[in-house]
XYZ file of C-alpha atoms in Angstrom:
303
model
C -36.009 -13.750 7.119
C -36.164 -10.435 4.913
C -34.295 -7.325 6.330
C -37.164 -5.214 6.261
C -38.785 -7.927 8.496
C -35.915 -8.417 10.870
C -35.638 -4.667 11.742
C -39.223 -4.492 12.239
C -39.142 -7.186 14.799
C -36.296 -5.562 16.212
C -38.943 -2.701 16.734
C -41.459 -5.178 18.120
C -39.791 -7.417 20.048
C -38.267 -4.791 23.074
C -38.735 -6.129 26.643
C -40.390 -9.731 24.920
C -38.810 -12.387 26.167
C -40.792 -14.645 23.469
C -40.333 -12.876 20.632
C -36.091 -11.702 21.566
C -35.612 -15.732 20.404
C -37.318 -14.781 17.256
C -35.779 -11.510 16.661
C -32.023 -13.402 17.352
C -32.451 -14.989 14.030
C -31.205 -11.870 12.841
C -27.602 -12.665 13.622
C -27.961 -14.949 10.106
C -28.997 -11.689 7.686
C -27.274 -10.940 4.701
C -27.651 -7.552 4.478
C -26.860 -7.861 0.676
C -28.031 -7.052 -2.725
C -28.525 -3.588 -3.018
C -28.971 -2.665 1.106
C -30.079 0.095 1.446
C -30.158 2.031 4.696
C -28.849 5.925 4.879
C -29.159 5.892 8.076
C -27.886 3.151 9.523
C -25.007 3.200 11.780
C -23.378 -0.201 11.906
C -21.007 0.287 14.550
C -19.781 -0.325 17.921
C -19.010 -4.403 18.344
C -21.152 -5.088 14.283
C -21.392 -8.833 14.821
C -22.745 -10.367 11.517
C -20.526 -13.105 10.393
C -22.647 -14.067 7.732
C -23.299 -10.650 6.525
C -22.084 -9.926 2.752
C -21.811 -6.379 2.548
C -22.252 -6.898 -1.242
C -23.624 -5.527 -4.320
C -24.203 -1.818 -4.554
C -24.261 -1.583 -0.378
C -25.227 1.841 0.351
C -24.531 2.845 4.163
C -23.781 6.510 3.464
C -23.888 7.442 7.326
C -22.216 3.361 8.185
C -19.262 3.761 10.902
C -18.569 0.089 10.547
C -15.547 0.572 12.985
C -15.282 -0.963 17.075
C -14.205 -4.518 16.721
C -16.151 -5.012 13.656
C -16.856 -8.472 13.128
C -18.376 -9.604 9.418
C -15.848 -12.065 8.180
C -17.593 -13.343 5.212
C -18.568 -9.990 4.178
C -16.956 -8.777 0.338
C -17.509 -5.539 0.965
C -17.268 -4.998 -2.824
C -19.044 -3.705 -6.130
C -19.642 -0.044 -5.964
C -19.311 -0.287 -1.937
C -20.864 3.394 -0.623
C -19.771 3.860 2.684
C -17.953 7.559 2.526
C -18.153 8.263 6.533
C -17.021 4.545 7.470
C -13.746 3.905 9.290
C -13.436 0.477 8.740
C -10.258 0.576 12.237
C -9.971 -0.882 15.504
C -9.346 -5.002 14.897
C -11.455 -4.809 11.467
C -11.827 -8.716 10.808
C -13.388 -9.093 7.286
C -10.952 -12.131 5.749
C -12.724 -12.278 2.809
C -13.022 -8.847 1.731
C -12.018 -7.644 -1.700
C -12.076 -4.002 -1.230
C -11.748 -3.482 -4.834
C -14.146 -1.938 -7.780
C -14.766 1.362 -7.044
C -14.082 1.187 -3.513
C -15.215 4.545 -1.956
C -14.662 5.193 1.678
C -12.736 8.387 1.574
C -12.996 8.711 5.848
C -11.813 4.958 5.821
C -8.279 4.389 7.945
C -7.435 0.926 7.152
C -5.127 0.733 10.059
C -4.587 -1.034 13.594
C -3.999 -4.741 12.846
C -7.021 -4.527 9.714
C -6.760 -8.290 8.786
C -7.880 -8.902 5.562
C -5.954 -10.777 3.534
C -7.919 -11.428 0.268
C -8.536 -7.658 -0.193
C -7.240 -6.191 -3.566
C -6.988 -2.786 -2.461
C -7.448 -1.933 -6.548
C -9.487 -0.458 -10.065
C -9.401 2.994 -8.491
C -9.510 2.755 -4.820
C -10.137 5.783 -3.021
C -9.387 5.921 0.543
C -6.989 9.264 0.706
C -7.124 9.354 4.455
C -6.238 5.368 4.714
C -2.742 4.848 6.759
C -2.874 0.775 5.696
C 0.149 0.772 8.705
C 0.446 -1.114 11.741
C 1.315 -4.488 10.817
C -1.364 -4.242 7.847
C -1.935 -7.849 6.385
C -3.292 -8.362 2.713
C -0.788 -10.487 1.120
C -2.712 -10.347 -2.380
C -3.425 -6.697 -2.401
C -2.331 -5.183 -5.761
C -2.502 -1.717 -4.629
C -2.161 -0.493 -8.332
C -4.342 1.166 -10.659
C -4.527 4.681 -9.347
C -4.237 3.928 -6.315
C -5.263 7.175 -4.265
C -4.413 7.214 -0.487
C -1.957 10.289 -0.371
C -1.445 9.913 3.781
C -0.458 6.230 3.793
C 2.182 5.260 5.432
C 2.948 2.000 4.229
C 5.236 1.051 6.532
C 5.777 -1.043 10.243
C 6.581 -5.252 8.663
C 3.791 -3.957 5.882
C 2.812 -7.282 4.288
C 2.050 -6.795 0.708
C 4.402 -9.868 -1.711
C 1.927 -9.582 -4.389
C 1.628 -5.693 -4.978
C 2.689 -3.776 -7.854
C 2.636 -0.030 -6.366
C 2.870 1.515 -9.813
C 0.545 2.980 -12.685
C 0.408 6.522 -10.990
C 0.658 5.680 -7.408
C 0.076 8.577 -4.860
C 1.227 8.132 -1.993
C 3.444 11.446 -1.094
C 3.833 10.482 3.154
C 4.506 6.788 2.410
C 7.727 5.742 4.402
C 8.120 2.589 2.322
C 10.592 1.689 5.071
C 10.893 -1.135 8.501
C 10.969 -4.166 6.432
C 9.277 -3.836 3.408
C 8.248 -6.785 1.306
C 6.304 -6.249 -1.889
C 8.674 -8.471 -3.857
C 6.505 -8.307 -7.290
C 6.924 -4.263 -6.901
C 7.776 -2.804 -9.897
C 7.949 1.289 -8.499
C 7.891 2.507 -11.665
C 5.698 5.160 -13.818
C 5.300 8.212 -12.242
C 5.627 6.866 -8.776
C 4.986 9.841 -6.299
C 6.617 9.121 -2.928
C 8.681 12.264 -2.185
C 8.624 11.047 1.669
C 9.968 7.524 1.223
C 13.147 6.025 2.451
C 13.289 2.914 0.981
C 15.508 1.375 3.747
C 15.970 -1.288 6.279
C 16.364 -4.444 4.554
C 13.820 -3.007 1.467
C 12.932 -6.136 -0.809
C 11.677 -5.206 -3.499
C 13.925 -7.741 -6.453
C 11.330 -7.280 -9.087
C 11.253 -2.871 -8.543
C 12.268 -0.840 -11.465
C 12.286 2.643 -9.854
C 12.757 4.503 -12.872
C 10.622 6.267 -15.760
C 11.190 9.535 -13.699
C 10.751 8.214 -10.280
C 10.625 10.417 -7.358
C 12.127 9.835 -4.476
C 14.199 13.046 -2.855
C 14.607 11.739 0.618
C 15.209 8.051 -0.124
C 18.086 6.566 1.003
C 18.479 3.304 -0.707
C 21.038 1.757 1.609
C 21.230 -1.077 4.329
C 21.591 -4.192 2.447
C 18.818 -3.038 -0.426
C 17.734 -5.617 -2.359
C 16.115 -4.472 -6.304
C 18.522 -6.487 -8.753
C 16.380 -5.442 -11.713
C 16.270 -1.906 -10.008
C 17.350 0.346 -13.967
C 17.587 3.394 -11.237
C 17.660 5.387 -14.798
C 15.658 8.028 -16.501
C 15.853 11.287 -14.561
C 15.933 9.296 -11.638
C 15.809 11.722 -8.279
C 17.482 10.887 -5.020
C 19.691 13.526 -4.096
C 20.091 12.096 -0.806
C 20.740 8.479 -1.552
C 23.527 6.898 -0.275
C 23.869 3.706 -2.579
C 26.136 1.627 0.399
C 26.005 -0.894 2.424
C 26.150 -4.105 -0.168
C 23.990 -2.242 -2.429
C 22.969 -4.986 -4.895
C 21.720 -3.803 -8.424
C 23.308 -5.670 -11.039
C 21.174 -4.439 -13.858
C 21.065 -0.731 -12.756
C 22.460 1.516 -15.398
C 22.964 4.866 -13.210
C 22.669 6.994 -16.545
C 20.825 9.705 -17.768
C 21.270 12.621 -15.629
C 21.496 10.688 -12.554
C 20.676 13.238 -9.572
C 22.528 11.797 -6.342
C 24.897 13.875 -4.788
C 25.109 12.251 -1.403
C 25.698 8.850 -2.884
C 28.801 6.970 -1.508
C 28.687 4.511 -4.340
C 30.845 1.983 -1.562
C 31.374 -0.757 0.726
C 31.110 -4.110 -1.639
C 28.898 -2.343 -4.655
C 27.589 -4.493 -7.346
C 26.540 -3.215 -10.355
C 27.825 -4.804 -13.086
C 25.791 -3.030 -15.969
C 26.260 0.209 -14.654
C 27.629 2.813 -17.141
C 27.689 6.406 -14.366
C 27.677 8.564 -17.603
C 25.594 11.433 -19.329
C 26.554 14.484 -16.670
C 26.086 11.845 -13.610
C 26.130 14.204 -10.649
C 27.719 12.268 -7.166
C 30.224 14.742 -5.661
C 30.352 12.716 -3.122
C 30.832 9.433 -4.233
C 33.951 7.637 -3.304
C 33.867 4.624 -5.449
C 36.158 1.916 -3.433
C 35.999 -1.284 -1.369
C 35.880 -3.737 -4.401
C 33.813 -1.691 -6.624
C 32.435 -3.690 -9.470
C 31.072 -1.723 -12.153
C 33.498 -3.632 -15.254
C 31.216 -1.463 -18.061
C 31.217 2.173 -16.484
C 31.953 4.457 -18.782
C 32.468 7.536 -16.142
C 32.641 10.127 -18.905
C 30.569 13.210 -20.178
C 30.744 15.471 -17.264
C 31.688 12.618 -14.095
C 31.525 14.876 -11.402
C 33.023 12.448 -8.355
C 35.922 14.546 -6.866
C 36.100 12.244 -3.813
């Protein structure tokens, strides 16, 4: 049944028991291939399990919210739904949400389930929260990702996320058992409110190249063995304590961490701790391991 036949049928079959069964066949509609319904709402328990909602989908007034059920939807290829909310138990496990996706009012929150979503390639969702048990294990979250209000917290699961290439999420917390083992967190990463604490797991993170996270704590079993923590690193509230593990960290080049303690089994064997290092509260105690440290060039650690 063509889309025009389905919607025409809906107009004709009101109150007609005989034709209502025919209209029900519309549940198999694909709603794809240049779908054009600029005034459609597609909301309130929308049920189209076979819908693809792809290929230049145009529904700028669609809300796509309230228990949306479209498990086979792809929601890709220049998807245009600027008023869509994509929230409240959204179920689209095969959705890609990629390729210039445009949904600036989308929240992408509350048990969002899109395990195959990529969320990449100039993704535009400035109001997205990406929180509350967000499940997108294949998401890349890279390539000029724009989500300035995203929290990226509360058991966030995106093990393949890169979080790199001018990532913009100034309100992100990146805390509470954050799991992104392949994240790089580099290249002008901007997350000034990030905490990067509480069993943070990002073993491949570099945390370099003008990293800006002034409120980061970098504590509590922080695991980033490949982190460099160099090149004008700015984390003035970082503690760098409690079994900190960053064996390849250099901690050099105007490193700014005035509240760092650098204690409790600190492990940074390749750290140089030089070039105007500023850590006035550092204790450098409790099995401190930094055999290559030079502690020179105006090193400031009076405690």
